[in-house]
Amino acid sequence: MKIVGVSACTVGIAHTYMAKKAMEEECAKRGFECKVEAQGGMGIEDELTQEDVDSADLVIETIDVGIEGEDRFEAKVAEGRLLKVGTADAIANAAAVLDQALALIGGAEAVAAEQPAAAEAPEPAAEPAKATAAPGGPKPAAKQSIFAEPGKTLLNAFNTGVSYFIPIVVIGGVFLAFSLASGTAGANGMEVTNPFMVSLNTIGMAGISMMIPVLAAYIAYSMAGKPALAPGFVLGYLVNNAVVTPSGSSVSTGFLGAMIMAVICGYFVRWMKTWKVNDTINTIMPILIIPILTSLVLGMAYIYILATPLGYVMDWLTAALGSLQGGSAVVLGLVIGVMTAFDMGGPINKTASTFTMALMASSIYGPNGMFRVAVAVPPLACGIASLIARNKFDDADRQMGISAIFMGCIGITEGAIPFAVKDLAHTLPGICIGSAVGAGLAAFQGIDCYVPHGGFIVALATSNVGLFCLDIVIGALVGAAILVVMKPKLDKAN
């Protein structure tokens, strides 16, 4: 039995490689040949060749985002030999994922065929269920629908957009944090005067300015492939800058407009790809006709139809969230804190991140302050707990804890993942409550964070350095205390 696969998570750091390892180890236990391609933050590793794919009995995609080279698996999709699951599914229970994949082809019969010495082959299974391609991926032409599996398609697309724009956020956030740290608080926020820091600020702002176009482009790309990439960039730039509507008003819709227009772009390009044209026209469709028509039609539709109502929605949202004070703000902080820790860098965490950055575009920095406190708490809580409760964590846990503390200091929530994978039931409550406490305190104190990154490294780019750091520490200590209380003792103390 030969199995190939692809692993890719939203950030391309932790989940990608953990899912890859889980599937490879499970296949090794069963004596199956296995090769899993990782599409992570460093690019493609252990790349599958077309020969690898053609000779495989099964393809298993453990992915949370759109992937490169989806067309390699078109034949396997048509044969019902492709299974797509999330990275978390493979990490949590690789055996169940492999069983599900084997069921597609009648796993028992396949194993029996390779083991002729078995006493008796089982009866042929009923016709196996057919697997489906990843949302937005290729399918047999006769069965394809541009609106197939809309929920999965959109979730996959948004995760892909976030995955590609995170490095842009990091560039902008880190450079802005360092430049703003040298400034002084003024009426319009942090004012930077040092010439070198002004230049650093300019580079950081270039990164921030690219966030929304990159987000829109890769949402569209996930849904409709390369032909949607160029119009996605154009539409993302369009919504991120003020346009004059027929009524004469100037409107910029930011993140909200980018996500809506990217989805429309994805479906529009999908539709155009179904057009029946002659071979000559077909060769220029992806590089000329689709980009130009999509940008023209949807750009005009945005300016003349969608910009005004979307602008009203953004104005209402900005006013409503900007007026939150006291208890209402704390409730928002608690919700953001729980969302941040719940899947430790996964789609729910990225939803909270996108929400806060959307508000930053409207000069509302409070929710971002809540989120940037919360992102640091889970890994810090796990690291602290592993170091102080020596009768509940082993040496491997303590080594992971040191790394987790470092990752928490620089605002990388994924540092808590190894602890959650090992013992989710006793880890998740603590980190969720700790993050909620930290974010709730930041909300109550009205702490603003002016950059799209978190942890202690951006403390100088907040409205109150001391309270920002204190809230992270309090949240981490609360989370660590809950972890220590809930965690059972080891069978043998270390």
Coordinates of N, CA and C in Angstrom, one line a residue, residues 89-235:
D89 N -7.2 17.3 12.7 CA -7.7 15.9 12.7 C -6.6 14.9 12.7
A90 N -5.6 15.1 11.8 CA -4.5 14.2 11.8 C -3.6 14.2 13.0
I91 N -3.4 15.4 13.6 CA -2.7 15.5 14.8 C -3.4 14.8 16.0
A92 N -4.7 15.0 16.1 CA -5.4 14.4 17.2 C -5.6 12.9 17.1
N93 N -5.8 12.4 15.8 CA -6.1 10.9 15.6 C -5.7 10.5 14.2
A94 N -4.5 10.3 14.0 CA -4.0 9.9 12.7 C -4.5 8.6 12.3
A95 N -4.7 7.7 13.2 CA -5.2 6.3 12.9 C -6.6 6.4 12.3
A96 N -7.5 7.3 12.9 CA -8.8 7.4 12.4 C -8.8 8.0 11.0
V97 N -8.0 9.0 10.8 CA -7.9 9.5 9.4 C -7.4 8.5 8.4
L98 N -6.5 7.7 8.8 CA -6.0 6.6 7.8 C -7.1 5.6 7.6
D99 N -7.8 5.2 8.6 CA -8.9 4.3 8.5 C -10.0 4.9 7.5
Q100 N -10.3 6.1 7.7 CA -11.3 6.8 6.8 C -10.8 6.8 5.4
A101 N -9.5 7.0 5.2 CA -8.9 7.0 3.8 C -9.0 5.6 3.2
L102 N -8.7 4.6 4.0 CA -8.7 3.2 3.5 C -10.1 2.8 3.1
A103 N -11.1 3.3 3.9 CA -12.5 2.9 3.6 C -12.9 3.4 2.2
L104 N -12.2 4.4 1.7 CA -12.6 4.9 0.3 C -12.3 3.9 -0.7
I105 N -11.4 3.0 -0.5 CA -11.0 2.0 -1.5 C -11.3 0.6 -1.1
G106 N -11.9 0.5 0.1 CA -12.1 -0.8 0.6 C -10.8 -1.3 1.3
G107 N -10.5 -0.6 2.4 CA -9.2 -0.8 3.0 C -8.9 -2.3 3.3
A108 N -9.9 -3.0 3.8 CA -9.6 -4.4 4.2 C -9.2 -5.2 3.0
E109 N -9.8 -5.0 1.8 CA -9.5 -5.8 0.7 C -8.1 -5.4 0.2
A110 N -7.7 -4.1 0.3 CA -6.4 -3.7 -0.2 C -5.3 -4.3 0.7
V111 N -5.5 -4.4 2.0 CA -4.6 -5.0 2.9 C -4.5 -6.5 2.6
A112 N -5.6 -7.1 2.4 CA -5.6 -8.6 2.2 C -4.9 -8.9 0.9
A113 N -5.0 -8.1 -0.1 CA -4.4 -8.3 -1.4 C -2.8 -8.3 -1.2
E114 N -2.3 -7.5 -0.3 CA -0.9 -7.5 -0.1 C -0.4 -8.5 0.9
Q115 N -1.4 -9.2 1.6 CA -1.0 -10.2 2.5 C -1.7 -11.5 2.1
P116 N -1.2 -12.2 1.1 CA -1.9 -13.4 0.6 C -1.9 -14.5 1.6
A117 N -1.0 -14.5 2.6 CA -0.9 -15.6 3.5 C -2.1 -15.5 4.5
A118 N -2.9 -14.5 4.5 CA -4.0 -14.4 5.5 C -4.9 -15.6 5.3
A119 N -5.6 -16.0 6.3 CA -6.4 -17.2 6.3 C -7.5 -17.1 5.3
E120 N -8.1 -15.9 5.3 CA -9.3 -15.8 4.4 C -9.5 -14.4 4.1
A121 N -9.7 -14.0 2.9 CA -10.0 -12.7 2.5 C -11.4 -12.3 2.8
P122 N -11.6 -11.1 3.4 CA -13.0 -10.7 3.7 C -13.8 -10.5 2.4
E123 N -15.1 -10.6 2.6 CA -16.0 -10.4 1.4 C -15.8 -9.0 0.9
P124 N -16.0 -8.8 -0.4 CA -15.9 -7.5 -1.0 C -16.8 -6.5 -0.3
A125 N -16.2 -5.3 -0.1 CA -17.1 -4.3 0.6 C -18.0 -3.7 -0.4
A126 N -19.0 -3.0 0.1 CA -19.9 -2.3 -0.8 C -19.1 -1.2 -1.5
E127 N -19.7 -0.7 -2.5 CA -19.0 0.4 -3.3 C -18.6 1.5 -2.4
P128 N -17.3 1.9 -2.4 CA -16.9 2.9 -1.4 C -17.4 4.2 -1.8
A129 N -17.5 5.0 -0.7 CA -17.9 6.4 -0.9 C -16.8 7.2 -1.7
K130 N -17.2 8.1 -2.4 CA -16.2 8.9 -3.2 C -15.7 10.1 -2.4
A131 N -14.4 10.3 -2.5 CA -13.8 11.4 -1.8 C -14.0 12.6 -2.7
T132 N -13.9 13.8 -2.1 CA -14.0 15.0 -2.9 C -12.7 15.8 -2.8
A133 N -12.5 16.6 -3.8 CA -11.3 17.4 -3.9 C -11.4 18.5 -2.8
A134 N -10.3 19.1 -2.6 CA -10.3 20.2 -1.6 C -11.1 21.4 -2.3
P135 N -11.7 22.2 -1.4 CA -12.5 23.3 -1.9 C -11.7 24.1 -2.9
G136 N -12.2 24.4 -4.0 CA -11.5 25.2 -4.9 C -10.6 24.4 -5.8
G137 N -10.4 23.2 -5.5 CA -9.5 22.4 -6.2 C -10.1 21.8 -7.4
P138 N -9.4 21.1 -8.3 CA -9.9 20.5 -9.5 C -10.9 19.3 -9.3
K139 N -11.9 19.2 -10.1 CA -12.8 18.1 -10.0 C -13.1 17.7 -11.4
P140 N -13.7 16.5 -11.6 CA -14.1 16.1 -12.9 C -15.0 17.1 -13.5
A141 N -14.8 17.4 -14.8 CA -15.6 18.5 -15.3 C -17.1 18.3 -15.3
A142 N -17.5 17.1 -15.4 CA -19.0 16.8 -15.4 C -19.6 17.0 -14.1
K143 N -18.8 17.0 -13.0 CA -19.4 17.1 -11.7 C -19.2 18.4 -11.0
Q144 N -18.4 19.2 -11.7 CA -18.0 20.5 -11.0 C -19.1 21.5 -11.0
S145 N -19.2 22.1 -9.8 CA -20.1 23.3 -9.6 C -19.3 24.4 -9.0
I146 N -19.5 25.6 -9.5 CA -18.7 26.7 -9.0 C -19.1 27.0 -7.5
F147 N -20.3 26.6 -7.1 CA -20.8 26.8 -5.7 C -20.7 25.6 -4.9
A148 N -19.9 24.6 -5.2 CA -19.9 23.4 -4.5 C -19.3 23.6 -3.1
E149 N -19.9 23.0 -2.1 CA -19.4 23.1 -0.7 C -19.0 24.5 -0.3
P150 N -20.0 25.5 -0.3 CA -19.6 26.9 0.0 C -19.0 27.1 1.4
G151 N -19.5 26.4 2.4 CA -18.9 26.6 3.7 C -17.4 26.2 3.8
K152 N -17.1 25.1 3.3 CA -15.7 24.6 3.3 C -14.9 25.5 2.4
T153 N -15.4 25.9 1.3 CA -14.7 26.7 0.3 C -14.3 28.0 1.0
L154 N -15.2 28.7 1.6 CA -15.0 30.0 2.2 C -14.0 29.9 3.4
L155 N -14.2 28.8 4.2 CA -13.2 28.7 5.4 C -11.8 28.4 4.8
N156 N -11.7 27.6 3.9 CA -10.4 27.3 3.3 C -9.8 28.5 2.6
A157 N -10.6 29.3 2.0 CA -10.2 30.5 1.3 C -9.7 31.6 2.3
F158 N -10.4 31.8 3.4 CA -10.0 32.8 4.4 C -8.8 32.4 5.1
N159 N -8.6 31.1 5.4 CA -7.4 30.6 6.0 C -6.2 30.8 5.1
T160 N -6.4 30.5 3.8 CA -5.3 30.7 2.8 C -4.9 32.2 2.8
G161 N -5.9 33.1 2.7 CA -5.6 34.5 2.7 C -4.8 34.9 3.9
V162 N -5.2 34.5 5.1 CA -4.5 34.8 6.3 C -3.1 34.2 6.3
S163 N -3.0 33.0 5.8 CA -1.6 32.3 5.8 C -0.6 33.1 5.0
Y164 N -1.1 33.7 3.9 CA -0.1 34.4 3.0 C 0.1 35.8 3.5
F165 N -0.8 36.4 4.3 CA -0.6 37.8 4.7 C 0.1 37.9 6.0
I166 N 0.2 36.8 6.8 CA 0.9 36.8 8.1 C 2.3 37.3 8.0
P167 N 3.1 36.8 7.0 CA 4.5 37.4 6.9 C 4.5 38.9 6.7
I168 N 3.5 39.4 5.9 CA 3.4 40.8 5.6 C 3.1 41.5 6.9
V169 N 2.2 41.0 7.7 CA 1.9 41.6 9.0 C 3.1 41.6 9.9
V170 N 3.9 40.5 9.9 CA 5.1 40.5 10.8 C 6.1 41.5 10.4
I171 N 6.3 41.7 9.1 CA 7.3 42.7 8.6 C 6.8 44.1 9.1
G172 N 5.5 44.4 8.8 CA 5.0 45.7 9.2 C 5.0 45.9 10.7
G173 N 4.5 44.9 11.4 CA 4.4 45.0 12.9 C 5.7 45.2 13.6
V174 N 6.7 44.4 13.2 CA 8.0 44.5 13.9 C 8.7 45.8 13.6
F175 N 8.7 46.2 12.3 CA 9.4 47.5 12.0 C 8.7 48.7 12.6
L176 N 7.3 48.6 12.6 CA 6.6 49.7 13.3 C 6.8 49.7 14.8
A177 N 6.9 48.5 15.4 CA 7.1 48.5 16.8 C 8.4 49.1 17.2
F178 N 9.5 48.8 16.5 CA 10.8 49.4 16.8 C 10.8 50.9 16.5
S179 N 10.2 51.3 15.5 CA 10.2 52.7 15.2 C 9.4 53.5 16.1
L180 N 8.2 53.0 16.5 CA 7.3 53.7 17.4 C 7.9 53.7 18.8
A181 N 8.7 52.7 19.1 CA 9.3 52.7 20.5 C 10.2 53.9 20.7
S182 N 10.7 54.5 19.7 CA 11.6 55.7 19.8 C 10.8 57.0 19.8
G183 N 9.5 56.9 19.6 CA 8.7 58.1 19.5 C 8.2 58.6 20.9
T184 N 7.4 59.6 20.8 CA 6.8 60.2 22.0 C 5.3 60.3 21.7
A185 N 4.5 60.1 22.8 CA 3.0 60.1 22.7 C 2.6 61.6 22.4
G186 N 1.8 61.7 21.3 CA 1.2 63.0 20.9 C -0.3 62.9 20.7
A187 N -0.8 64.0 20.2 CA -2.3 64.0 20.0 C -2.7 63.0 19.0
N188 N -1.9 62.7 18.1 CA -2.2 61.7 17.0 C -1.5 60.4 17.2
G189 N -1.2 60.0 18.4 CA -0.5 58.7 18.7 C 0.9 58.9 18.8
M190 N 1.7 57.9 18.5 CA 3.2 58.0 18.7 C 3.8 58.8 17.6
E191 N 4.6 59.8 17.9 CA 5.3 60.6 16.9 C 6.8 60.3 16.9
V192 N 7.3 59.9 15.7 CA 8.7 59.5 15.5 C 9.4 60.6 14.9
T193 N 10.6 61.0 15.4 CA 11.3 62.1 14.9 C 12.7 61.7 14.4
N194 N 13.3 60.6 15.0 CA 14.6 60.2 14.7 C 14.7 59.8 13.2
P195 N 15.6 60.3 12.4 CA 15.6 60.0 10.9 C 15.6 58.6 10.6
F196 N 16.5 57.8 11.3 CA 16.6 56.4 11.0 C 15.3 55.7 11.3
M197 N 14.7 56.0 12.4 CA 13.5 55.4 12.9 C 12.3 55.8 12.0
V198 N 12.4 57.0 11.4 CA 11.4 57.4 10.4 C 11.4 56.6 9.2
S199 N 12.7 56.3 8.7 CA 12.8 55.4 7.6 C 12.3 54.0 7.9
L200 N 12.6 53.5 9.1 CA 12.1 52.2 9.6 C 10.6 52.2 9.6
N201 N 10.0 53.3 10.0 CA 8.6 53.4 10.1 C 8.0 53.4 8.6
T202 N 8.7 54.0 7.7 CA 8.3 53.9 6.3 C 8.2 52.5 5.7
I203 N 9.3 51.7 6.1 CA 9.3 50.3 5.6 C 8.1 49.6 6.3
G204 N 7.9 49.8 7.6 CA 6.8 49.1 8.3 C 5.5 49.5 7.7
M205 N 5.3 50.7 7.3 CA 4.0 51.1 6.8 C 3.8 50.5 5.4
A206 N 4.9 50.3 4.6 CA 4.8 49.6 3.3 C 4.2 48.2 3.5
G207 N 4.7 47.5 4.6 CA 4.2 46.2 4.9 C 2.7 46.3 5.3
I208 N 2.4 47.2 6.1 CA 1.0 47.4 6.5 C 0.1 47.7 5.3
S209 N 0.5 48.5 4.4 CA -0.3 48.9 3.3 C -0.5 47.7 2.3
M210 N 0.4 46.7 2.4 CA 0.2 45.5 1.5 C -0.7 44.5 2.1
M211 N -1.0 44.6 3.4 CA -1.8 43.5 4.1 C -3.1 43.2 3.4
I212 N -3.9 44.2 3.1 CA -5.2 44.0 2.6 C -5.2 43.5 1.1
P213 N -4.4 44.1 0.3 CA -4.3 43.5 -1.1 C -3.8 42.1 -1.1
V214 N -2.9 41.7 -0.3 CA -2.4 40.3 -0.2 C -3.5 39.4 0.3
L215 N -4.2 39.8 1.3 CA -5.3 39.0 1.9 C -6.3 38.8 0.8
A216 N -6.8 39.8 0.1 CA -7.8 39.7 -1.0 C -7.3 38.8 -2.1
A217 N -6.1 39.0 -2.5 CA -5.5 38.2 -3.6 C -5.5 36.7 -3.3
Y218 N -5.1 36.3 -2.1 CA -4.9 34.9 -1.9 C -6.2 34.2 -1.4
I219 N -7.2 35.0 -1.0 CA -8.5 34.4 -0.8 C -9.1 34.1 -2.2
A220 N -9.0 35.0 -3.1 CA -9.4 34.7 -4.5 C -8.6 33.6 -5.1
Y221 N -7.3 33.6 -4.9 CA -6.5 32.5 -5.5 C -6.9 31.1 -4.9
S222 N -7.2 31.0 -3.6 CA -7.6 29.8 -3.1 C -8.9 29.2 -3.7
M223 N -9.8 30.1 -4.1 CA -11.0 29.7 -4.7 C -11.0 29.4 -6.2
A224 N -10.1 30.1 -6.9 CA -10.2 30.0 -8.3 C -8.8 29.8 -9.0
G225 N -7.7 29.7 -8.2 CA -6.4 29.5 -8.8 C -5.7 30.7 -9.3
K226 N -4.7 30.5 -10.1 CA -3.8 31.6 -10.5 C -4.5 32.7 -11.3
P227 N -5.5 32.4 -12.1 CA -6.1 33.5 -12.8 C -6.8 34.6 -11.9
A228 N -7.1 34.2 -10.7 CA -7.8 35.1 -9.8 C -6.8 36.0 -9.0
L229 N -5.5 35.7 -9.1 CA -4.6 36.3 -8.3 C -4.4 37.8 -8.6
A230 N -4.2 38.1 -9.9 CA -4.0 39.5 -10.3 C -5.3 40.4 -10.0
P231 N -6.5 40.0 -10.4 CA -7.6 40.8 -10.0 C -7.9 40.9 -8.5
G232 N -7.4 39.8 -7.8 CA -7.5 39.9 -6.3 C -6.7 41.0 -5.8
F233 N -5.4 41.1 -6.3 CA -4.6 42.2 -5.8 C -5.2 43.6 -6.2
V234 N -5.7 43.7 -7.4 CA -6.2 45.0 -7.8 C -7.4 45.4 -6.9
L235 N -8.3 44.4 -6.7 CA -9.5 44.7 -5.9 C -9.2 45.0 -4.5

